[in-house]
Short mmCIF file of C-alpha atoms in Angstrom, two decimals:
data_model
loop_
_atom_site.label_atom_id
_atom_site.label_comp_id
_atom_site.label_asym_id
_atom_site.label_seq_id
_atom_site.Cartn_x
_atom_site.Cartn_y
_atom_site.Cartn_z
CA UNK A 1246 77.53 78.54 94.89
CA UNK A 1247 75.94 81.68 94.85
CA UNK A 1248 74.34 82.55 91.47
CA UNK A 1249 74.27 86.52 89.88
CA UNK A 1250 71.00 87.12 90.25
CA UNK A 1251 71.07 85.92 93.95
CA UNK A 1252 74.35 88.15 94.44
CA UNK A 1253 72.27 91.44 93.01
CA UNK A 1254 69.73 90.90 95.40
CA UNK A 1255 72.05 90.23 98.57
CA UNK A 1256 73.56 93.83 97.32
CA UNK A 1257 70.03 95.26 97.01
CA UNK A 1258 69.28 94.58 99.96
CA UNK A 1259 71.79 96.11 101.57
CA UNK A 1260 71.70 99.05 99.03
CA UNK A 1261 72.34 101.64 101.26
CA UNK A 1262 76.15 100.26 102.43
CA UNK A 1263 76.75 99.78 99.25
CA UNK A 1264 75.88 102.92 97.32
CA UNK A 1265 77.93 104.97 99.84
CA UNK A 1266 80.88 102.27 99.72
CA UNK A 1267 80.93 102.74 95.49
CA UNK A 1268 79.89 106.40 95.42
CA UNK A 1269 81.29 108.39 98.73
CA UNK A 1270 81.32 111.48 97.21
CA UNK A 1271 77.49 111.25 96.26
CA UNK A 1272 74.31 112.11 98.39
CA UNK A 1273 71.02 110.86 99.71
CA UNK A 1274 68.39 113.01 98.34
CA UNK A 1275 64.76 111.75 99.13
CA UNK A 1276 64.54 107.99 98.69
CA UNK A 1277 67.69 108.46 95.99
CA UNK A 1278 71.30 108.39 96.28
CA UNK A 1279 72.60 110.88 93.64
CA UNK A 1280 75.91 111.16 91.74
CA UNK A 1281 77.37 113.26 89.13
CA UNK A 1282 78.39 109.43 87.02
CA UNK A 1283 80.09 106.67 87.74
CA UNK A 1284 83.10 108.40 88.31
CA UNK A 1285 81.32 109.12 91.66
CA UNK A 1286 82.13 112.93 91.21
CA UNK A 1287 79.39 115.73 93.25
CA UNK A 1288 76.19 115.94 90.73
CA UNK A 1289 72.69 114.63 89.82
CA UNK A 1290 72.87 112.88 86.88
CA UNK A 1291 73.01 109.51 88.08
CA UNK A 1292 70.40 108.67 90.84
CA UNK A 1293 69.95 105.04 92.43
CA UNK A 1294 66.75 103.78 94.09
CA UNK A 1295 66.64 103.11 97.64
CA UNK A 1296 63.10 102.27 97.96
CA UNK A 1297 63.05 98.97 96.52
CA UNK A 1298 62.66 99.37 92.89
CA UNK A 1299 65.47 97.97 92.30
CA UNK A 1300 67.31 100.16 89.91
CA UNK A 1301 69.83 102.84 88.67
CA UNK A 1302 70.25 105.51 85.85
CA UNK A 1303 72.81 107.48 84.49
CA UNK A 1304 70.58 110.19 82.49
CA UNK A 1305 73.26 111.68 81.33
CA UNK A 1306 74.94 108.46 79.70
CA UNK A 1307 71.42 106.62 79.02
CA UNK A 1308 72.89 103.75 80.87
CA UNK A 1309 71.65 101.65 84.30
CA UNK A 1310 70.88 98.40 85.71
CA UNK A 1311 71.57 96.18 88.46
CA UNK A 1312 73.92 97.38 91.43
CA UNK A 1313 76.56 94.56 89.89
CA UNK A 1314 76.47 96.38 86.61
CA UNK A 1315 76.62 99.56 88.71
CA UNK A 1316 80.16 97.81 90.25
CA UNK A 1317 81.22 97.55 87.18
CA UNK A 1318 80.78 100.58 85.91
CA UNK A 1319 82.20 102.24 88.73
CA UNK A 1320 85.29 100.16 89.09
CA UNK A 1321 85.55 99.26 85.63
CA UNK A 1322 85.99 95.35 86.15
CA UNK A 1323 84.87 92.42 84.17
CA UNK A 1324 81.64 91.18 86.05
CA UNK A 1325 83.45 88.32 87.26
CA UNK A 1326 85.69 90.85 89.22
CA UNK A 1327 82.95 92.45 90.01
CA UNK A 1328 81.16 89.72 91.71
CA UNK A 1329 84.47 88.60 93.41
CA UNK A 1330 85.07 92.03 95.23
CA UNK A 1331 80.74 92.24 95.88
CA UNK A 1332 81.01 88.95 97.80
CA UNK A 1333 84.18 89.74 99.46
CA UNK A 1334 81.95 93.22 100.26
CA UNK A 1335 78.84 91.60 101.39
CA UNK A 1336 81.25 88.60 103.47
CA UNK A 1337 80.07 85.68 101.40
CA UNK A 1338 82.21 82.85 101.05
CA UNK A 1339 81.95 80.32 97.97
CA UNK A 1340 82.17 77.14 98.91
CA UNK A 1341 84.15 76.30 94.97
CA UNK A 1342 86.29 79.73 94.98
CA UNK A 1343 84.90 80.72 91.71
CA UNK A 1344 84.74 84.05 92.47
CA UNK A 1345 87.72 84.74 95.08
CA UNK A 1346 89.66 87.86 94.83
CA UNK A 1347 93.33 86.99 92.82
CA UNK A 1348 95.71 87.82 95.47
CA UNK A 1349 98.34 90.39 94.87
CA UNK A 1350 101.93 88.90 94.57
CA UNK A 1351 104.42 89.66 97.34
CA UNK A 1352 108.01 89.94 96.27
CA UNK A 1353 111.12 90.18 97.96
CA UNK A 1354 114.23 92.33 97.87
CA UNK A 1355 117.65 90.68 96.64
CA UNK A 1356 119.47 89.49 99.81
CA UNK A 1357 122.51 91.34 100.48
CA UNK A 1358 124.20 88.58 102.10
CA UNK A 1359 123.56 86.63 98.84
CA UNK A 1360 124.87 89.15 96.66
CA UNK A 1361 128.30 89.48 98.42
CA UNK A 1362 129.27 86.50 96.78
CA UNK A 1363 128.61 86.99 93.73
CA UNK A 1364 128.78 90.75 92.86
CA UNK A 1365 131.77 93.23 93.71
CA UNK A 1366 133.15 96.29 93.08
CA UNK A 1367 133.43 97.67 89.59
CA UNK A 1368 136.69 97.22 87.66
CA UNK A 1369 136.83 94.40 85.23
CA UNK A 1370 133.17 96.04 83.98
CA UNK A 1371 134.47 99.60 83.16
CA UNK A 1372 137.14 97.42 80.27
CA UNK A 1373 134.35 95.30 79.20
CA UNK A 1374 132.36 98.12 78.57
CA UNK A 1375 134.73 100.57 76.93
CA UNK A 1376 135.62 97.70 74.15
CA UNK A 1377 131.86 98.01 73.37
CA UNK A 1378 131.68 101.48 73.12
CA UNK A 1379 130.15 102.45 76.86
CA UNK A 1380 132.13 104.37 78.78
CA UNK A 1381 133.26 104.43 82.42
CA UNK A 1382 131.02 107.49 83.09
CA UNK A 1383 128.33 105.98 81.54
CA UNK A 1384 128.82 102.75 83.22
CA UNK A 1385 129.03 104.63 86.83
CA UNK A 1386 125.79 105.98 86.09
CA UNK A 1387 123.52 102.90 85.46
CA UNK A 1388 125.73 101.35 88.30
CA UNK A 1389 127.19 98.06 86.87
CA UNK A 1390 129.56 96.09 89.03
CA UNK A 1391 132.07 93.41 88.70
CA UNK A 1392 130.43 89.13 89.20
CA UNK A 1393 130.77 86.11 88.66
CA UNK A 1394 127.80 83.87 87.37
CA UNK A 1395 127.40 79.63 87.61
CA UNK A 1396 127.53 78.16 84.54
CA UNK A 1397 125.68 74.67 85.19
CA UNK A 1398 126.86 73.41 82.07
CA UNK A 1399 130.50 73.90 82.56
CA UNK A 1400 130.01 73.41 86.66
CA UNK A 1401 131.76 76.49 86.97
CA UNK A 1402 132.05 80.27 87.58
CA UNK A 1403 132.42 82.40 84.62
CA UNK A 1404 133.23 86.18 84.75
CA UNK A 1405 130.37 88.88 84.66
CA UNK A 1406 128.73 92.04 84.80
CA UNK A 1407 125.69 92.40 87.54
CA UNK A 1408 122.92 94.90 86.42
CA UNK A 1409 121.40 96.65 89.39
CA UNK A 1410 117.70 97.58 88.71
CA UNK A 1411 117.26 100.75 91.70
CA UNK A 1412 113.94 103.02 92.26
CA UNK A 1413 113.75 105.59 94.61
CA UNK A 1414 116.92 104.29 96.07
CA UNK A 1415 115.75 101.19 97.05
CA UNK A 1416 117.72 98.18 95.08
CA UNK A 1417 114.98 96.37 93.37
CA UNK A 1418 116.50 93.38 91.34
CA UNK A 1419 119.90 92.51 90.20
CA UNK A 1420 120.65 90.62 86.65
CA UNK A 1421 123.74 88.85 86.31
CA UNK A 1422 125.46 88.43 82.52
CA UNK A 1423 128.17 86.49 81.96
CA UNK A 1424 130.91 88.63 79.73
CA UNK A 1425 131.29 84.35 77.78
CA UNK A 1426 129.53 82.84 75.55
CA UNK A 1427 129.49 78.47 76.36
CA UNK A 1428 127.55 77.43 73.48
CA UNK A 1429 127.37 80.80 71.62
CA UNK A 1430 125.34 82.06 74.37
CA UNK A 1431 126.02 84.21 77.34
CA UNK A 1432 124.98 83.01 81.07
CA UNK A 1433 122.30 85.03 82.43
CA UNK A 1434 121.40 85.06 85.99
CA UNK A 1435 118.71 87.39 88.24
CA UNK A 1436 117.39 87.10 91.73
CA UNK A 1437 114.24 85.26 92.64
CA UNK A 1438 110.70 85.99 93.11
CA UNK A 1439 111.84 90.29 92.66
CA UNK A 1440 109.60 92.65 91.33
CA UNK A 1441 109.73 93.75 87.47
CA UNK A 1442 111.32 96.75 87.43
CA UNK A 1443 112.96 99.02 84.52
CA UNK A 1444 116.68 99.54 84.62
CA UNK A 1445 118.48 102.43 84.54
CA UNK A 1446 116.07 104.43 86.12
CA UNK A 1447 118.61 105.89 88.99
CA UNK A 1448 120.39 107.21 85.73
CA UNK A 1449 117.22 109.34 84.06
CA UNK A 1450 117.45 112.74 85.26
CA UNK A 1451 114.58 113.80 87.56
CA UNK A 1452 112.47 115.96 85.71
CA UNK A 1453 111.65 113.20 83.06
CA UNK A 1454 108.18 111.62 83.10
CA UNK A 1455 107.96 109.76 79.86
CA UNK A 1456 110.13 106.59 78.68
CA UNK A 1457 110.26 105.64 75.05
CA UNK A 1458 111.48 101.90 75.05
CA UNK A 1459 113.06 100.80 71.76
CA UNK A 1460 114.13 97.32 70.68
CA UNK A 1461 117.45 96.81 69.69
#
């Protein structure tokens, strides 16, 4: 397993790939690659060696250090992030994974085919609704539909209401409620392995950028 100070001086040697990878907006002058800061913006204040010393500054900040503190600064990660995406840079592999990149999750899309048996169109939902003080214009807007949900304590199907979570259009995850309690409880139901998403947001009007969420 690689150890930090070995991984600071794989990146210093290779300074020059690596400067230009975390700072493309910077410039070589002299034996110096120069920066506004970290935020890699045109400038001088922050200048990195290329000659071998070994070392960076931020005058402006009074900060510097190693190119892995440099990675962090720039991408502000933890240093074990850091190191993960420096090794991944340079094309090191660790034997024990201690450092490997997490991967990003992939989720799916409910499955329409899926769906048809268990959601349909609205009608019970708008009465539901209504007794509760929601009405059918409202309920036509956040687009709630007629279902049915498997209770696996009764072994049956119990009436609900399916929640579709939409952005942009594209149908995100769907929640299931049954409109019975079995135990004093309702019978909730989503898709698999979906992505979080907020719902109602087909119903917000266009123009609005900020969301207060409030627990009821």
């Amino acid at each position: 397993m690689i150890t930090i100070t070995e991984l600071s001086e794989r990146l210093w040697l290779d300074v020059v790939r690596v400067t230009k990878y975390l700072l493309p907006e910077g410039k070589k002058e002299g034996h110096e690659w120069v920066a506004g800061s970290v935020y890699g913006e045109p400038g001088k204040s922050l200048k990195i060696n290329l000659s071998g010393k070994k070392v960076w500054s931020d005058f402006a900040e009074g900060t510097g250090g190693d190119l892995l503190d440099l990675w962090v600064q720039v991408r502000d990660y933890s240093l074990h992030q850091a190191m993960a995406e420096a090794k991944q840079f340079l094309g090191i592999a660790d034997e024990f994974g201690a450092f490997e990149v997490k991967r990003k999750k992939q989720f799916k899309r409910p499955q329409t085919a899926s769906l048809k048996k268990t959601v349909s169109k609205p009608h019970n939902c708008y009465e539901y609704l209504q007794a509760r003080g929601i009405d059918r214009k409202m309920a036509e807007e956040f687009e709630v539909s007629d279902a049915i949900v498997w209770s696996f304590e009764d072994n049956r199907k119990l009436p609900a209401i399916a929640f579709t979570y939409n952005r942009e259009g594209e149908l995100i995850q769907v929640k299931r409620i049954s409109t019975v309690k079995l135990s004093g409880k309702k019978v909730i139901s989503v898709e698999t392995d979906c992505e979080p998403c907020l719902f109602g947001l087909q119903a917000l009007p266009q123009a609005i950028r900020i969301v207060i969420l409030c627990r009821g």
